[in-house]
Coordinates of C-alpha atoms in Angstrom, one line a residue:
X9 CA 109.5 25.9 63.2
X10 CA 112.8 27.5 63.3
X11 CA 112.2 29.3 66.6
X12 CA 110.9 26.3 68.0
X13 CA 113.9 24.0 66.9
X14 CA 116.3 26.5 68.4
X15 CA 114.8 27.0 71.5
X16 CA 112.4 24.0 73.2
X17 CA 111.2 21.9 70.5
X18 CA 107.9 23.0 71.2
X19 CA 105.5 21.2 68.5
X20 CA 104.1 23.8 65.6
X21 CA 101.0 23.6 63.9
X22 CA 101.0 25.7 60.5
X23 CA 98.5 26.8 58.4
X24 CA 100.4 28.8 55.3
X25 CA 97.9 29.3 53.0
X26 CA 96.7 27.8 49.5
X27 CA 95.8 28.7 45.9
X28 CA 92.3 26.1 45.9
X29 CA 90.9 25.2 43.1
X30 CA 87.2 24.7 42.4
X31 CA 86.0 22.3 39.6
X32 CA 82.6 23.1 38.0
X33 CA 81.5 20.0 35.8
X34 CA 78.8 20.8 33.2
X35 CA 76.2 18.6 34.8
X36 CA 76.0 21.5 37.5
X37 CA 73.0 23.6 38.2
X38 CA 74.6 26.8 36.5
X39 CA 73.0 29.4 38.7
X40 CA 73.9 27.9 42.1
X41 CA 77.8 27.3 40.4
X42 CA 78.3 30.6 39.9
X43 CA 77.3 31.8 43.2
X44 CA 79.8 29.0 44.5
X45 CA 82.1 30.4 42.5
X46 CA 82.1 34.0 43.0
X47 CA 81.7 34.4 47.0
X48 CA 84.1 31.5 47.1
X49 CA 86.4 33.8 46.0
X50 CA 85.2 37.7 46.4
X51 CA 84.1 37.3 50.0
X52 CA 85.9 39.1 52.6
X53 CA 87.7 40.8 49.3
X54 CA 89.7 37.8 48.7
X55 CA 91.7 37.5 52.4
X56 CA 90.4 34.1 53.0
X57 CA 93.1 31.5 53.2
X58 CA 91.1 28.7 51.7
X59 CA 89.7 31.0 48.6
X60 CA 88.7 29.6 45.5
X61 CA 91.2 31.1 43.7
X62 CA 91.6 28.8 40.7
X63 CA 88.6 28.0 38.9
X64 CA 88.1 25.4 36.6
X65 CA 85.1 25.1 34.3
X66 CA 84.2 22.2 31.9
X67 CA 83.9 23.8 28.6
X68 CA 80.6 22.6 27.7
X69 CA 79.4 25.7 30.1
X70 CA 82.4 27.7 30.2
X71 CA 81.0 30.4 28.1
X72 CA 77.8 30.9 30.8
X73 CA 79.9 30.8 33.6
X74 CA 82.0 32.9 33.1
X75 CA 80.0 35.9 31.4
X76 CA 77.7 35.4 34.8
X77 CA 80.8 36.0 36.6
X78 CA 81.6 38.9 35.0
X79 CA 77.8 40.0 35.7
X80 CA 78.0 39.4 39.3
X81 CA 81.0 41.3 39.4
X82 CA 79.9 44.2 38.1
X83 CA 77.1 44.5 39.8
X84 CA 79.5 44.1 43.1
X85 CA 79.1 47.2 45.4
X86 CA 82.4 48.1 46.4
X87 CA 82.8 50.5 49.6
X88 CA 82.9 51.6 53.2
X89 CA 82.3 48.2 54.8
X90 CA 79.7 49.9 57.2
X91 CA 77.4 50.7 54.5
X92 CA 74.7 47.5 54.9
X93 CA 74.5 48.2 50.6
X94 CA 78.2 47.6 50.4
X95 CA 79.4 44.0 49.2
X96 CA 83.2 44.9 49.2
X97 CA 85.5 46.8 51.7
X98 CA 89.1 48.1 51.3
X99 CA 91.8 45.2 51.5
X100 CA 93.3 45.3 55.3
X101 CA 96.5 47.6 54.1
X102 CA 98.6 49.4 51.9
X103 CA 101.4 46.7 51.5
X104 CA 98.3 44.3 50.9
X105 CA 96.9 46.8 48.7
X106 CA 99.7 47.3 46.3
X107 CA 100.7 43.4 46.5
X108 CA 97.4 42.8 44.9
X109 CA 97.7 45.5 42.2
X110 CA 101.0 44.0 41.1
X111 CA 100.0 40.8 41.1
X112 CA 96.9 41.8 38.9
X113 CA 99.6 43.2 36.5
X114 CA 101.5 40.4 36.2
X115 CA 98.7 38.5 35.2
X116 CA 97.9 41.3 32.0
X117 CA 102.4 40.6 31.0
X118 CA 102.0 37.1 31.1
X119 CA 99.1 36.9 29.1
X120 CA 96.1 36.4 30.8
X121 CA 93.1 37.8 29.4
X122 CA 91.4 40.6 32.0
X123 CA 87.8 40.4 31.8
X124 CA 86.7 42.4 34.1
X125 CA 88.4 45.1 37.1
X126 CA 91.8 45.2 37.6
X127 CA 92.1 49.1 39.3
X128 CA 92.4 51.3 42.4
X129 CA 88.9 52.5 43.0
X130 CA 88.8 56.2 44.3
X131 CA 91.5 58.4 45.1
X132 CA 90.9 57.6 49.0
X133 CA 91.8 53.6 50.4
X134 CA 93.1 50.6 50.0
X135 CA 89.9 49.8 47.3
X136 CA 90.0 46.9 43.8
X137 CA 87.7 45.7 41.4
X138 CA 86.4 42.5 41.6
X139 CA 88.7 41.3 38.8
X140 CA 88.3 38.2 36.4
X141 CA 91.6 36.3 34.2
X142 CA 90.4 33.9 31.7
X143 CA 92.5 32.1 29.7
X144 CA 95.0 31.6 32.5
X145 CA 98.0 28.8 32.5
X146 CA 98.8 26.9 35.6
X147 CA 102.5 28.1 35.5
X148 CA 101.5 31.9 35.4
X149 CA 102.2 33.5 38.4
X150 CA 98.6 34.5 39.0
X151 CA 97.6 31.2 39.0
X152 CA 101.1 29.3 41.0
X153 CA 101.3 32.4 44.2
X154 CA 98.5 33.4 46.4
X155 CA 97.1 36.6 46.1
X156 CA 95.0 36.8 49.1
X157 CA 93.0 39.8 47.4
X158 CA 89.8 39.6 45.0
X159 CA 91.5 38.0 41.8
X160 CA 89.8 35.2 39.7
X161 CA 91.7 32.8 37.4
X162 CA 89.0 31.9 35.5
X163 CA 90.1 28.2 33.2
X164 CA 88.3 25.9 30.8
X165 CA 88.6 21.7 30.7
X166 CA 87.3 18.7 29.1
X167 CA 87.8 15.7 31.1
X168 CA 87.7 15.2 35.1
X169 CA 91.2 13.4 34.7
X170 CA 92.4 16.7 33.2
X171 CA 90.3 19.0 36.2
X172 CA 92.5 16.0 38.6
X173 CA 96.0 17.0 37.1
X174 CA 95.9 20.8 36.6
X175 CA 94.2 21.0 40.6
X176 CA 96.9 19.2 42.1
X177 CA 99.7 21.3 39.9
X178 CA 100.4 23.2 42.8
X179 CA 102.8 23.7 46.0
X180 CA 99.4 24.1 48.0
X181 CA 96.8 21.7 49.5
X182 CA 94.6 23.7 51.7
X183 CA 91.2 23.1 50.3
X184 CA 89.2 22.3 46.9
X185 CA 85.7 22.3 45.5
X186 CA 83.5 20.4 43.2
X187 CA 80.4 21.1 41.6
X188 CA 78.6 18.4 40.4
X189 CA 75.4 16.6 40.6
X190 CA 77.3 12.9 39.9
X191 CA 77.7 11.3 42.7
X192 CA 80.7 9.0 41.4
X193 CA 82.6 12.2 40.0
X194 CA 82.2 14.1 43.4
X195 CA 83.5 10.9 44.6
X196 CA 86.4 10.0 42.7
X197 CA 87.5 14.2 42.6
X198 CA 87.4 14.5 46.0
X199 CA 89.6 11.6 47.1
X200 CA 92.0 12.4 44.3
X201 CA 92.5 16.1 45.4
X202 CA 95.2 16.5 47.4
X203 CA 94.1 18.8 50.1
X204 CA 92.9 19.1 53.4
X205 CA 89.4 19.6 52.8
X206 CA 87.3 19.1 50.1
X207 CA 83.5 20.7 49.7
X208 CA 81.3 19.1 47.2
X209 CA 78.3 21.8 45.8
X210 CA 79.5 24.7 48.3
X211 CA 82.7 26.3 49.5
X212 CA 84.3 28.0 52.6
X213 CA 82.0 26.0 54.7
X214 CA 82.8 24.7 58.4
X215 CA 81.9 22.8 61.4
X216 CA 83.8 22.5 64.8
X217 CA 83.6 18.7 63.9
X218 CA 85.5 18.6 60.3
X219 CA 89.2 19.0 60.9
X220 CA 90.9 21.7 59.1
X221 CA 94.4 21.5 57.9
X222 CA 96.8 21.5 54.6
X223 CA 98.7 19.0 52.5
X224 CA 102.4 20.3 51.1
X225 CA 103.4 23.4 51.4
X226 CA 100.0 24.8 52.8
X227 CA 101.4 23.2 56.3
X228 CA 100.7 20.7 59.3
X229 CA 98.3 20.1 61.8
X230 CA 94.4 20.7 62.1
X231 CA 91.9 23.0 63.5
X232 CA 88.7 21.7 64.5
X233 CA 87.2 18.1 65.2
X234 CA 88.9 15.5 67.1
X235 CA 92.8 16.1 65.8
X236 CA 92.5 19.6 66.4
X237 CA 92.5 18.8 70.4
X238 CA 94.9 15.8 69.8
X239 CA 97.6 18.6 69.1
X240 CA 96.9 19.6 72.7
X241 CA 97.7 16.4 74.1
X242 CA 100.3 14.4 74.6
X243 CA 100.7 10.4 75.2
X244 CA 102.0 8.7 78.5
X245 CA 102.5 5.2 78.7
X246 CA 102.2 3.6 82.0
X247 CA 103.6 -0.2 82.9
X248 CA 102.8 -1.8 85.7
X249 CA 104.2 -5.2 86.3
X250 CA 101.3 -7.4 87.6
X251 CA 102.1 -10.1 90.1
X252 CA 101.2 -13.6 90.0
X253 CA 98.4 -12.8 87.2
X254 CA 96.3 -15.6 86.3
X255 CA 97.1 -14.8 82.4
X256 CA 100.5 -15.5 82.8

């Protein structure tokens, strides 16, 4: 924006990131949640601008969510991505690497419980657990900044008015989830989100036809669909006096 400002005015479109939440409601199939949940998050080791970073489980099935979290994540094969057995590569470099690993450390000082992962694997690359917070606050640092590595904040509610609130308690909008079988909650969750995209029973999935884009601080502009082309265009308007018109 600055560069542009200073030199043509050339429009920008942004996409800077998010910290999305996903919402779990205990009327969810707790099997296919999980699963949601966890590649949501842990696939491509975390670098995936729209992870599913938060997650937000009603607490009538908090307790089996998140020990089958914890299962999934140790059971994670972590390695060299060109192994077809591996689940888990090295994150993309060592200033990456080390920004995760400090990150996962704050989260242990400020009081977040570490249920699973948290290291450097091997002596040899940029490799981390799968690593799980519970009992994470939305003004921890874990939980406000994106990490952009595979790190879980892992949170219990009661009420989908109380899911609504602590979702949008952020500087992001990028994208959401929710996990429901109710039609009228995945209704009324998904227009009160403020984000750019919302997925109801799955995440991290597009289409060349669904526009793309954040709310606040996650940036302007869309990929994808109709107003990702429009940012390619721009408007004319043409006026041509016509003479002697009957519809004068």
């Amino acid at each position: 924006m600055t560069a542009a400002a200073a030199s043509n005015l050339k429009p920008v479109s942004l996409e800077l990131g998010g910290k999305s939440p996903l919402i779990i409601f205990e009327d969810a199939d707790i099997d296919e949640a999980v699963d949601i949940a966890f590649n949501g998050l842990f696939y491509n080791k975390g670098e995936i601008c729209v992870a599913g970073s938060r997650v937000y489980v009603q607490e009538g099935i908090y307790e089996k969510v998140e020990k089958k979290l914890v299962e999934k994540a140790n059971a994670w094969i972590i390695g060299d991505p060109f192994d077809p057995l591996v689940n888990q590569g090295p994150q993309t470099s060592k200033k990456q690497f080390e920004k995760i690993l400090s990150y996962i450390e704050h989260g242990k000082r400020e009081g977040a419980k570490l249920l699973t992962g948290g290291k450097h694997i091997g002596n040899k690359g940029f490799y981390i657990e799968p690593t799980i917070f519970s009992g994470v606050k939305e003004d921890m640092t874990i939980a406000k900044e994106e990490i952009f590595g595979p790190v879980m904040s892992l949170m219990k509610f009661k009420t989908m008015e109380e899911a609504i609130k602590r979702a949008n308690d952020t500087m992001y909008g990028l994208a959401a989830g929710v996990i429901t079988n109710n039609l009228n909650v995945a209704n009324t969750v998904s227009r009160s989100i403020r984000a750019g995209i919302i997925w109801i029973n799955c995440f991290t999935r597009f289409d060349l036809d669904c526009s793309y884009g954040g709310y606040k601080m996650s940036g302007f502009g869309k990929d994808f669909g109709l107003d990702g082309l429009y940012q390619y265009l721009q408007i004319k308007s043409v006026v041509t006096p016509i003479q002697d018109s009957p519809w004068h």
